[in-house]
Amino acid sequence: YIVGVINGTFTINKRSITVKADDLSKTYGEEDPKLTATVTGAVEGDTVSYTLSREEGEDAGEYKISVTAGENPNYEVTVVDGVFTIKPEEAPAYNVIRLSGKDRYATSIKAADELKSLLGVDKFDAVILATGKNFADALAGGYLAAKKSAPILLTSDKKAAEINEYINKNLKDGGTVYILGGEAAVSDAALAGLNNSFDQQRLAGKDRYATNLLILETAGITNESILICTGAGEKGYADSLSASSTGLPMLLVNGKKDSLTDAQKNFLTSHSVNDFYIIGGTGAVSEGIGNDVNAIHSAERLSGKARQETSALIAKTFYPNAEKAVIAYSDNYPDGLCAGPLGYTLKAPILLVKDGKEAAAAEYCAEHSITSGYIAGGTGAVSDVAARIVFSLPEDVEIVKK
């Protein structure tokens, strides 16, 4: 990469031959810089040369350009010297961290620990608790997590003891546990053993869409933009997963249906918002639902040809100045579910990748000079090879594992 670019113009009389140093640049690790130049005003028979030199003992960044015009009698032979300094620059700062536990539940704890460190707190004021067996409630809780500076922890009856022990140690006395979904999602048995001082608030509707509305109302919508994402089926997580780090309210819809529910229409019409964004193509959020949304407020649809491209488009839209990124596996949801609060805190997008499908994420990171960030999950989800491609990480730079 270039550590400095210098431009200089040299005029040689009598016939005004100009030599412009177009690019004086040095590539990291090279001993001497390269010089390219343009000569104007010369005619056949003219000889114009230029050299680049640095005397031993001179400042390491200081170079002298000598321009000579010789032996055509139509002008005098003149030497013009210019001294220029190339600004030194260090190599890119690589810092890629993999957050991975023995399973999705342990990985959610790893993400929570990292969030606690980034926030600079000893204990959380609130935690978000969701089932580890499907994606809808946890993704709906991303906005609540952002508002409360809270981690999203995944739980199940079998993993409850481990998760509850973590909550007891890392939630302040009197703190709030937001339980997303009804007993079919997070059973009362899974809450056994939680500190009695905690305020447990269960947010549960008749289905995932009603639960989503209840979560959004609990978080409190202000004048933010609203994202419209599909929550349908067991594989409709990709677009909403990509959008979960934005910290914006996310309305989950049944993208296969032709229209919004009355409750969803009432929700959208009752809140003053800046913009609506429909996340994903018509295969994710139908044209009919798109028409319903646009009838309430004009919406922009963000859609790539595949989920990896859509996630990069979301990143470009909401994170034009990101300095870090979080990458997650595009073909499953658990690890990426808990990365939303981490991405929001870092002001970093979640980019979806898998082996052989890294190009969109790598392009985004290259455009933004991003060489640091996080990998959500183990190598079985996002390989070291894929991570190195996305972050342009050299082989001799270690991926830190936590």
Coordinates of N, CA, C and O in Angstrom, one line a residue, residues 111-281:
A111 N -20.0 -14.2 23.7 CA -20.4 -12.9 23.2 C -20.7 -11.9 24.3 O -20.4 -10.7 24.2
A112 N -21.4 -12.4 25.3 CA -21.8 -11.6 26.4 C -20.6 -11.1 27.2 O -20.6 -9.9 27.6
D113 N -19.6 -11.9 27.4 CA -18.4 -11.5 28.1 C -17.7 -10.4 27.3 O -17.2 -9.5 27.9
E114 N -17.6 -10.6 26.0 CA -17.0 -9.6 25.2 C -17.7 -8.3 25.2 O -17.1 -7.2 25.2
L115 N -19.1 -8.3 25.2 CA -19.9 -7.1 25.3 C -19.6 -6.4 26.6 O -19.5 -5.2 26.6
K116 N -19.6 -7.2 27.7 CA -19.3 -6.6 29.0 C -18.0 -5.8 29.0 O -17.9 -4.7 29.6
S117 N -17.0 -6.4 28.4 CA -15.7 -5.8 28.3 C -15.7 -4.5 27.5 O -15.2 -3.5 27.9
L118 N -16.4 -4.5 26.3 CA -16.5 -3.4 25.5 C -17.3 -2.2 26.2 O -17.0 -1.1 26.0
L119 N -18.3 -2.6 26.9 CA -19.1 -1.6 27.6 C -18.4 -1.1 28.9 O -18.7 0.0 29.4
G120 N -17.4 -1.8 29.3 CA -16.6 -1.4 30.5 C -17.4 -1.5 31.8 O -17.2 -0.6 32.7
V121 N -18.2 -2.5 31.9 CA -19.0 -2.7 33.1 C -18.7 -4.0 33.8 O -18.2 -5.0 33.1
D122 N -18.9 -4.1 35.1 CA -18.7 -5.3 35.8 C -19.9 -6.3 35.7 O -19.7 -7.5 35.7
K123 N -21.1 -5.6 35.7 CA -22.3 -6.4 35.6 C -23.3 -5.6 34.7 O -23.3 -4.4 34.6
F124 N -24.2 -6.4 34.1 CA -25.2 -5.8 33.2 C -26.4 -5.3 34.1 O -26.7 -5.8 35.2
D125 N -27.1 -4.3 33.5 CA -28.4 -3.9 34.1 C -29.5 -4.8 33.7 O -30.5 -4.9 34.4
A126 N -29.4 -5.4 32.5 CA -30.4 -6.3 32.0 C -29.8 -7.3 31.1 O -28.7 -7.1 30.5
V127 N -30.5 -8.5 31.0 CA -30.1 -9.5 30.0 C -31.3 -9.9 29.2 O -32.5 -9.8 29.7
I128 N -31.1 -10.3 28.0 CA -32.2 -10.8 27.1 C -32.0 -12.3 27.1 O -31.0 -12.9 26.7
L129 N -33.1 -13.1 27.4 CA -33.0 -14.5 27.4 C -34.0 -15.1 26.3 O -35.2 -14.8 26.3
A130 N -33.5 -15.9 25.4 CA -34.3 -16.4 24.3 C -34.0 -17.9 24.1 O -32.9 -18.4 24.5
T131 N -34.9 -18.6 23.5 CA -34.6 -20.0 23.2 C -33.5 -20.2 22.2 O -33.3 -19.3 21.3
G132 N -32.7 -21.2 22.3 CA -31.7 -21.5 21.4 C -32.1 -22.4 20.2 O -31.3 -22.9 19.4
K133 N -33.4 -22.7 20.2 CA -34.0 -23.7 19.2 C -34.6 -23.0 18.0 O -34.9 -23.7 17.1
N134 N -34.9 -21.7 18.0 CA -35.3 -21.0 16.8 C -34.8 -19.6 16.9 O -34.4 -19.1 18.0
F135 N -35.0 -18.9 15.8 CA -34.3 -17.6 15.7 C -35.2 -16.4 16.0 O -34.7 -15.3 16.3
A136 N -36.5 -16.5 15.8 CA -37.4 -15.4 15.7 C -37.4 -14.5 16.9 O -37.2 -13.3 16.8
D137 N -37.5 -15.1 18.1 CA -37.6 -14.2 19.3 C -36.3 -13.5 19.6 O -36.3 -12.3 19.9
A138 N -35.2 -14.2 19.4 CA -33.9 -13.6 19.7 C -33.6 -12.4 18.7 O -33.1 -11.4 19.1
L139 N -34.0 -12.6 17.5 CA -33.7 -11.5 16.5 C -34.7 -10.3 16.8 O -34.3 -9.2 16.7
A140 N -35.9 -10.6 17.2 CA -36.9 -9.6 17.5 C -36.4 -8.8 18.7 O -36.6 -7.6 18.9
G141 N -35.6 -9.5 19.6 CA -35.0 -8.8 20.8 C -33.8 -8.0 20.6 O -33.3 -7.4 21.5
G142 N -33.3 -7.9 19.3 CA -32.1 -7.2 19.1 C -32.2 -5.7 19.4 O -31.3 -5.1 19.9
Y143 N -33.4 -5.1 19.1 CA -33.6 -3.7 19.4 C -33.7 -3.5 20.9 O -33.1 -2.5 21.4
L144 N -34.4 -4.4 21.6 CA -34.4 -4.3 23.0 C -33.0 -4.4 23.7 O -32.7 -3.6 24.6
A145 N -32.2 -5.3 23.1 CA -30.9 -5.4 23.6 C -30.1 -4.2 23.4 O -29.3 -3.7 24.3
A146 N -30.2 -3.5 22.3 CA -29.5 -2.3 22.0 C -30.0 -1.2 22.9 O -29.1 -0.4 23.5
K147 N -31.3 -1.1 23.2 CA -31.8 0.0 24.1 C -31.3 -0.2 25.5 O -31.1 0.8 26.3
K148 N -31.2 -1.5 25.9 CA -30.8 -1.8 27.3 C -29.3 -2.1 27.5 O -28.9 -2.4 28.6
S149 N -28.5 -2.0 26.5 CA -27.1 -2.4 26.5 C -27.0 -3.7 27.2 O -26.2 -4.0 28.1
A150 N -27.7 -4.7 26.6 CA -27.9 -6.0 27.2 C -27.4 -7.1 26.2 O -27.6 -6.9 25.0
P151 N -26.9 -8.2 26.8 CA -26.5 -9.3 25.9 C -27.8 -10.1 25.6 O -28.7 -10.1 26.3
I152 N -27.7 -10.9 24.5 CA -28.7 -11.9 24.2 C -28.1 -13.3 24.6 O -27.1 -13.7 24.0
L153 N -28.7 -14.0 25.5 CA -28.3 -15.3 25.9 C -29.3 -16.3 25.5 O -30.5 -16.1 25.6
L154 N -28.8 -17.4 24.9 CA -29.6 -18.5 24.5 C -29.7 -19.5 25.6 O -28.8 -19.8 26.3
T155 N -30.9 -20.1 25.7 CA -31.1 -21.1 26.8 C -32.0 -22.3 26.3 O -32.7 -22.2 25.3
S156 N -32.1 -23.3 27.1 CA -33.0 -24.4 26.9 C -33.1 -25.1 28.3 O -32.3 -24.8 29.2
D157 N -34.0 -26.1 28.4 CA -34.1 -26.8 29.7 C -32.8 -27.5 30.1 O -32.4 -27.5 31.2
K158 N -32.1 -28.1 29.1 CA -30.9 -28.8 29.4 C -29.7 -27.9 29.7 O -28.8 -28.3 30.4
K159 N -29.7 -26.7 29.2 CA -28.6 -25.8 29.4 C -28.9 -24.7 30.4 O -28.1 -23.8 30.6
A160 N -30.1 -24.7 31.0 CA -30.5 -23.7 31.9 C -29.6 -23.4 33.1 O -29.3 -22.3 33.4
A161 N -29.1 -24.5 33.7 CA -28.2 -24.4 34.9 C -27.0 -23.5 34.5 O -26.6 -22.6 35.3
E162 N -26.4 -23.8 33.4 CA -25.2 -23.1 33.0 C -25.5 -21.7 32.7 O -24.7 -20.8 33.1
I163 N -26.6 -21.4 32.0 CA -26.9 -20.0 31.6 C -27.3 -19.2 32.8 O -26.9 -18.1 33.0
N164 N -28.1 -19.8 33.7 CA -28.6 -19.1 34.9 C -27.5 -18.8 35.8 O -27.5 -17.8 36.5
E165 N -26.5 -19.7 35.9 CA -25.3 -19.4 36.7 C -24.6 -18.2 36.2 O -24.1 -17.3 37.0
Y166 N -24.5 -18.1 34.9 CA -23.8 -16.9 34.3 C -24.6 -15.6 34.6 O -24.0 -14.6 35.0
I167 N -25.9 -15.7 34.5 CA -26.8 -14.5 34.8 C -26.6 -14.1 36.2 O -26.5 -12.9 36.5
N168 N -26.6 -15.1 37.1 CA -26.5 -14.7 38.6 C -25.2 -14.0 38.9 O -25.2 -13.2 39.7
K169 N -24.2 -14.4 38.1 CA -22.9 -13.8 38.4 C -22.7 -12.4 37.7 O -21.8 -11.6 38.1
N170 N -23.4 -12.2 36.6 CA -23.1 -11.1 35.7 C -24.3 -10.1 35.6 O -24.1 -9.1 34.8
L171 N -25.4 -10.2 36.3 CA -26.5 -9.3 36.3 C -26.5 -8.6 37.7 O -26.5 -9.3 38.7
K172 N -26.7 -7.3 37.7 CA -26.8 -6.6 38.9 C -28.0 -7.0 39.8 O -29.0 -7.4 39.2
D173 N -27.8 -6.9 41.1 CA -29.0 -7.2 42.0 C -30.1 -6.2 41.6 O -29.9 -5.0 41.4
G174 N -31.3 -6.8 41.4 CA -32.4 -5.9 41.0 C -32.5 -5.7 39.5 O -33.4 -5.0 39.0
G175 N -31.5 -6.3 38.7 CA -31.5 -6.2 37.3 C -32.7 -6.9 36.7 O -33.4 -7.7 37.3
T176 N -32.9 -6.7 35.4 CA -34.0 -7.3 34.7 C -33.6 -8.4 33.7 O -32.7 -8.2 32.9
V177 N -34.4 -9.5 33.8 CA -34.2 -10.6 32.8 C -35.5 -10.5 31.9 O -36.6 -10.7 32.4
Y178 N -35.2 -10.1 30.6 CA -36.3 -10.1 29.7 C -36.4 -11.5 29.0 O -35.4 -11.9 28.4
I179 N -37.5 -12.2 29.2 CA -37.7 -13.5 28.7 C -38.5 -13.5 27.4 O -39.7 -13.0 27.5
L180 N -37.9 -13.8 26.3 CA -38.6 -13.7 25.0 C -39.4 -14.9 24.7 O -38.8 -16.0 24.5
G181 N -40.7 -14.8 24.5 CA -41.5 -15.9 24.1 C -42.2 -16.6 25.3 O -41.9 -16.3 26.4
G182 N -43.2 -17.4 24.9 CA -43.9 -18.1 26.0 C -43.2 -19.4 26.5 O -42.0 -19.6 26.2
E183 N -43.9 -20.2 27.2 CA -43.3 -21.3 27.9 C -42.8 -22.4 26.8 O -41.9 -23.1 27.1
A184 N -43.4 -22.4 25.7 CA -43.0 -23.3 24.6 C -41.6 -22.9 24.1 O -40.8 -23.8 23.6
A185 N -41.2 -21.6 24.3 CA -39.9 -21.2 23.9 C -38.9 -21.3 25.1 O -37.9 -21.9 25.0
V186 N -39.2 -20.6 26.2 CA -38.4 -20.6 27.4 C -39.3 -21.0 28.5 O -40.2 -20.2 29.0
S187 N -39.2 -22.2 29.0 CA -40.1 -22.8 30.0 C -39.8 -22.1 31.4 O -38.7 -21.6 31.6
D188 N -40.8 -22.2 32.3 CA -40.6 -21.8 33.6 C -39.4 -22.6 34.3 O -38.7 -22.1 35.1
A189 N -39.3 -23.9 33.9 CA -38.3 -24.7 34.5 C -36.9 -24.2 34.1 O -35.9 -24.3 34.9
A190 N -36.8 -23.6 32.9 CA -35.5 -23.0 32.5 C -35.1 -21.8 33.3 O -34.0 -21.3 33.2
L191 N -36.0 -21.2 34.1 CA -35.7 -20.0 34.9 C -35.4 -20.4 36.3 O -35.1 -19.5 37.1
A192 N -35.6 -21.7 36.7 CA -35.3 -22.1 38.0 C -33.9 -21.8 38.4 O -33.0 -22.1 37.7
G193 N -33.7 -21.2 39.6 CA -32.4 -21.0 40.1 C -31.9 -19.6 39.9 O -30.8 -19.2 40.3
L194 N -32.7 -18.7 39.1 CA -32.3 -17.4 39.0 C -32.4 -16.6 40.3 O -33.3 -16.9 41.1
N195 N -31.6 -15.6 40.5 CA -31.6 -14.8 41.7 C -33.0 -14.2 41.9 O -33.5 -13.6 41.0
N196 N -33.5 -14.3 43.2 CA -34.8 -13.8 43.4 C -34.9 -12.3 43.3 O -36.0 -11.8 43.3
S197 N -33.8 -11.6 43.4 CA -33.8 -10.2 43.3 C -34.0 -9.7 41.9 O -34.4 -8.5 41.7
F198 N -33.9 -10.5 40.9 CA -34.0 -10.1 39.5 C -35.5 -9.9 39.2 O -36.4 -10.6 39.6
D199 N -35.8 -8.9 38.4 CA -37.1 -8.6 37.8 C -37.2 -9.4 36.5 O -36.6 -9.1 35.5
Q200 N -38.1 -10.4 36.6 CA -38.3 -11.2 35.4 C -39.5 -10.7 34.6 O -40.6 -10.7 35.1
Q201 N -39.3 -10.4 33.4 CA -40.4 -9.9 32.5 C -40.5 -10.8 31.3 O -39.6 -10.8 30.4
R202 N -41.6 -11.5 31.2 CA -41.8 -12.4 30.1 C -42.6 -11.6 29.0 O -43.6 -11.1 29.3
L203 N -42.0 -11.6 27.8 CA -42.7 -10.9 26.7 C -43.1 -12.0 25.7 O -42.3 -12.6 25.0
A204 N -44.4 -12.3 25.7 CA -44.9 -13.4 24.9 C -46.3 -13.1 24.3 O -47.2 -12.6 25.0
G205 N -46.4 -13.2 23.0 CA -47.6 -13.1 22.3 C -48.1 -14.4 21.8 O -47.5 -15.5 22.1
K206 N -49.2 -14.4 21.1 CA -49.8 -15.7 20.6 C -48.9 -16.4 19.6 O -49.0 -17.6 19.4
D207 N -48.1 -15.7 18.9 CA -47.1 -16.3 18.0 C -45.9 -15.3 17.9 O -45.8 -14.3 18.6
R208 N -44.9 -15.7 17.0 CA -43.7 -14.9 17.0 C -43.9 -13.5 16.5 O -43.2 -12.6 16.9
Y209 N -44.9 -13.2 15.7 CA -45.2 -11.9 15.2 C -45.8 -11.0 16.3 O -45.5 -9.8 16.5
A210 N -46.7 -11.6 17.1 CA -47.3 -10.9 18.3 C -46.2 -10.6 19.3 O -46.2 -9.6 20.0
T211 N -45.3 -11.6 19.5 CA -44.2 -11.4 20.5 C -43.3 -10.3 20.0 O -42.9 -9.5 20.8
N212 N -43.0 -10.3 18.7 CA -42.2 -9.2 18.2 C -42.8 -7.8 18.5 O -42.1 -6.9 18.9
L213 N -44.1 -7.6 18.3 CA -44.7 -6.4 18.5 C -44.6 -6.0 20.0 O -44.4 -4.8 20.4
L214 N -44.8 -7.0 20.9 CA -44.7 -6.7 22.3 C -43.3 -6.3 22.7 O -43.1 -5.4 23.6
I215 N -42.3 -7.0 22.1 CA -40.9 -6.6 22.4 C -40.6 -5.2 22.0 O -40.0 -4.4 22.7
L216 N -41.1 -4.8 20.8 CA -40.9 -3.5 20.3 C -41.5 -2.4 21.2 O -41.0 -1.3 21.4
E217 N -42.8 -2.7 21.6 CA -43.5 -1.7 22.4 C -42.8 -1.6 23.8 O -42.7 -0.5 24.4
T218 N -42.3 -2.7 24.3 CA -41.6 -2.7 25.6 C -40.3 -1.8 25.5 O -40.0 -1.1 26.4
A219 N -39.6 -2.0 24.4 CA -38.4 -1.2 24.2 C -38.6 0.3 24.0 O -37.9 1.1 24.5
G220 N -39.8 0.6 23.4 CA -40.1 2.0 23.2 C -39.6 2.6 21.9 O -38.4 3.0 21.9
I221 N -40.4 2.7 20.9 CA -40.0 3.2 19.6 C -40.0 4.8 19.7 O -41.0 5.4 20.2
T222 N -39.0 5.4 19.2 CA -39.0 6.8 19.1 C -39.1 7.2 17.6 O -40.0 6.8 17.0
N223 N -38.2 8.1 17.1 CA -38.3 8.5 15.7 C -37.3 7.8 14.8 O -36.8 8.3 13.9
E224 N -37.0 6.5 15.2 CA -36.0 5.8 14.4 C -36.6 5.2 13.1 O -37.9 5.2 12.9
S225 N -35.8 4.8 12.2 CA -36.2 4.0 11.0 C -36.7 2.6 11.5 O -36.2 2.1 12.5
I226 N -37.5 2.0 10.7 CA -38.0 0.7 11.0 C -37.6 -0.3 9.9 O -37.8 0.1 8.7
L227 N -37.1 -1.4 10.3 CA -36.8 -2.5 9.3 C -37.9 -3.5 9.2 O -38.4 -3.9 10.2
I228 N -38.2 -3.9 8.0 CA -39.3 -4.9 7.8 C -38.5 -6.1 7.3 O -37.9 -6.1 6.2
C229 N -38.6 -7.2 8.1 CA -37.9 -8.4 7.8 C -38.8 -9.6 7.9 O -39.7 -9.6 8.7
T230 N -38.5 -10.7 7.2 CA -39.3 -11.9 7.3 C -38.9 -12.6 8.5 O -37.7 -12.7 8.9
G231 N -39.9 -13.2 9.2 CA -39.7 -14.1 10.3 C -40.3 -15.5 10.0 O -40.4 -16.3 10.9
A232 N -40.5 -15.7 8.7 CA -41.3 -16.9 8.3 C -40.4 -18.1 8.3 O -39.2 -18.0 8.0
G233 N -41.0 -19.3 8.6 CA -40.3 -20.6 8.4 C -39.1 -20.7 9.4 O -38.9 -20.0 10.4
E234 N -38.3 -21.7 9.1 CA -37.1 -22.0 9.9 C -35.8 -21.6 9.3 O -34.8 -21.7 9.9
K235 N -35.9 -21.0 8.1 CA -34.7 -20.6 7.4 C -34.8 -19.1 7.0 O -34.1 -18.7 6.1
G236 N -35.7 -18.4 7.6 CA -35.9 -17.0 7.2 C -35.1 -16.0 8.0 O -35.5 -14.8 8.1
Y237 N -34.0 -16.5 8.6 CA -33.3 -15.7 9.5 C -32.2 -14.8 8.9 O -31.8 -13.8 9.5
A238 N -31.8 -15.1 7.6 CA -30.6 -14.5 7.1 C -30.6 -13.0 7.1 O -29.7 -12.3 7.5
D239 N -31.6 -12.4 6.5 CA -31.7 -11.0 6.3 C -31.8 -10.2 7.6 O -31.2 -9.2 7.9
S240 N -32.7 -10.8 8.5 CA -32.8 -10.1 9.8 C -31.6 -10.3 10.6 O -31.2 -9.4 11.4
L241 N -30.9 -11.4 10.5 CA -29.6 -11.6 11.2 C -28.6 -10.5 10.8 O -27.9 -9.9 11.6
S242 N -28.6 -10.2 9.5 CA -27.6 -9.2 9.0 C -28.0 -7.8 9.5 O -27.1 -7.0 9.7
A243 N -29.3 -7.6 9.7 CA -29.7 -6.2 10.2 C -29.7 -6.1 11.7 O -30.0 -5.0 12.2
S244 N -29.4 -7.1 12.4 CA -29.6 -7.1 13.9 C -28.6 -6.2 14.6 O -28.9 -5.8 15.7
S245 N -27.5 -5.9 14.0 CA -26.5 -5.0 14.7 C -26.8 -3.5 14.5 O -26.2 -2.7 15.0
T246 N -27.9 -3.2 13.7 CA -28.1 -1.8 13.4 C -28.7 -1.0 14.6 O -28.6 0.2 14.7
G247 N -29.3 -1.8 15.6 CA -29.9 -1.1 16.7 C -31.2 -0.5 16.4 O -31.7 0.3 17.1
L248 N -31.8 -0.8 15.2 CA -33.0 -0.3 14.8 C -34.2 -1.3 15.1 O -34.0 -2.5 15.0
P249 N -35.4 -0.8 15.3 CA -36.5 -1.7 15.5 C -36.8 -2.5 14.3 O -36.8 -2.0 13.1
M250 N -37.0 -3.8 14.5 CA -37.2 -4.7 13.4 C -38.6 -5.4 13.5 O -38.9 -6.0 14.5
L251 N -39.4 -5.1 12.5 CA -40.8 -5.7 12.4 C -40.7 -7.0 11.7 O -40.3 -7.0 10.5
L252 N -40.9 -8.1 12.3 CA -40.9 -9.4 11.7 C -42.3 -9.7 11.0 O -43.3 -9.5 11.7
V253 N -42.3 -10.0 9.8 CA -43.5 -10.3 9.1 C -43.5 -11.7 8.5 O -42.4 -12.3 8.3
N254 N -44.6 -12.2 8.2 CA -44.7 -13.5 7.4 C -44.5 -13.1 6.0 O -45.5 -12.8 5.3
G255 N -43.3 -13.2 5.5 CA -43.0 -12.7 4.2 C -43.6 -13.5 3.0 O -43.6 -13.0 1.9
K256 N -44.2 -14.6 3.3 CA -44.8 -15.4 2.3 C -46.3 -15.0 2.1 O -46.9 -15.3 1.1
K257 N -46.8 -14.2 3.0 CA -48.2 -13.7 2.9 C -48.3 -12.5 2.0 O -47.3 -11.9 1.7
D258 N -49.5 -12.2 1.6 CA -49.7 -11.1 0.6 C -49.9 -9.8 1.3 O -50.0 -8.7 0.6
S259 N -50.1 -9.8 2.6 CA -50.4 -8.5 3.3 C -49.9 -8.6 4.8 O -49.7 -9.7 5.3
L260 N -49.8 -7.4 5.3 CA -49.5 -7.3 6.8 C -50.8 -7.6 7.6 O -51.9 -7.6 7.1
T261 N -50.6 -8.0 8.8 CA -51.7 -8.2 9.7 C -52.2 -6.8 10.1 O -51.5 -5.8 10.0
D262 N -53.5 -6.8 10.6 CA -54.0 -5.6 11.1 C -53.2 -5.0 12.3 O -53.0 -3.8 12.3
A263 N -52.7 -5.9 13.1 CA -51.8 -5.4 14.2 C -50.6 -4.8 13.7 O -50.1 -3.8 14.3
Q264 N -50.0 -5.3 12.7 CA -48.7 -4.8 12.1 C -49.0 -3.4 11.5 O -48.2 -2.5 11.6
K265 N -50.1 -3.3 10.7 CA -50.5 -2.1 10.1 C -50.7 -1.0 11.2 O -50.2 0.2 11.1
N266 N -51.4 -1.4 12.3 CA -51.6 -0.4 13.4 C -50.3 0.0 14.0 O -50.1 1.2 14.3
F267 N -49.4 -0.9 14.1 CA -48.1 -0.6 14.7 C -47.4 0.4 13.8 O -46.8 1.4 14.3
L268 N -47.3 0.2 12.5 CA -46.6 1.1 11.6 C -47.2 2.5 11.5 O -46.5 3.5 11.4
T269 N -48.5 2.5 11.6 CA -49.2 3.8 11.4 C -49.2 4.6 12.7 O -49.3 5.8 12.7
S270 N -48.9 3.9 13.9 CA -49.0 4.6 15.1 C -47.7 5.2 15.6 O -47.6 5.8 16.7
H271 N -46.6 4.9 14.8 CA -45.3 5.4 15.3 C -44.8 6.4 14.2 O -44.8 6.1 13.0
S272 N -44.3 7.5 14.7 CA -43.6 8.5 13.8 C -42.2 8.0 13.6 O -41.4 7.8 14.5
V273 N -41.8 7.7 12.3 CA -40.5 7.2 12.0 C -39.9 8.0 10.9 O -40.5 8.8 10.2
N274 N -38.5 7.8 10.8 CA -37.8 8.5 9.7 C -38.0 7.8 8.4 O -38.3 8.4 7.4
D275 N -37.7 6.5 8.4 CA -37.7 5.8 7.1 C -38.1 4.3 7.4 O -38.0 3.8 8.5
F276 N -38.6 3.7 6.3 CA -38.9 2.2 6.3 C -37.9 1.6 5.4 O -37.6 2.1 4.3
Y277 N -37.4 0.5 5.8 CA -36.5 -0.4 4.9 C -37.0 -1.8 4.9 O -37.2 -2.4 5.9
I278 N -37.3 -2.3 3.7 CA -37.7 -3.7 3.5 C -36.4 -4.5 3.3 O -35.7 -4.2 2.3
I279 N -36.1 -5.4 4.1 CA -34.9 -6.2 4.0 C -35.1 -7.5 3.3 O -35.9 -8.3 3.7
G280 N -34.4 -7.6 2.1 CA -34.5 -8.8 1.3 C -35.4 -8.6 0.1 O -36.2 -7.7 0.1
G281 N -35.3 -9.5 -0.8 CA -36.1 -9.5 -2.0 C -37.5 -9.9 -1.8 O -38.0 -10.3 -0.7

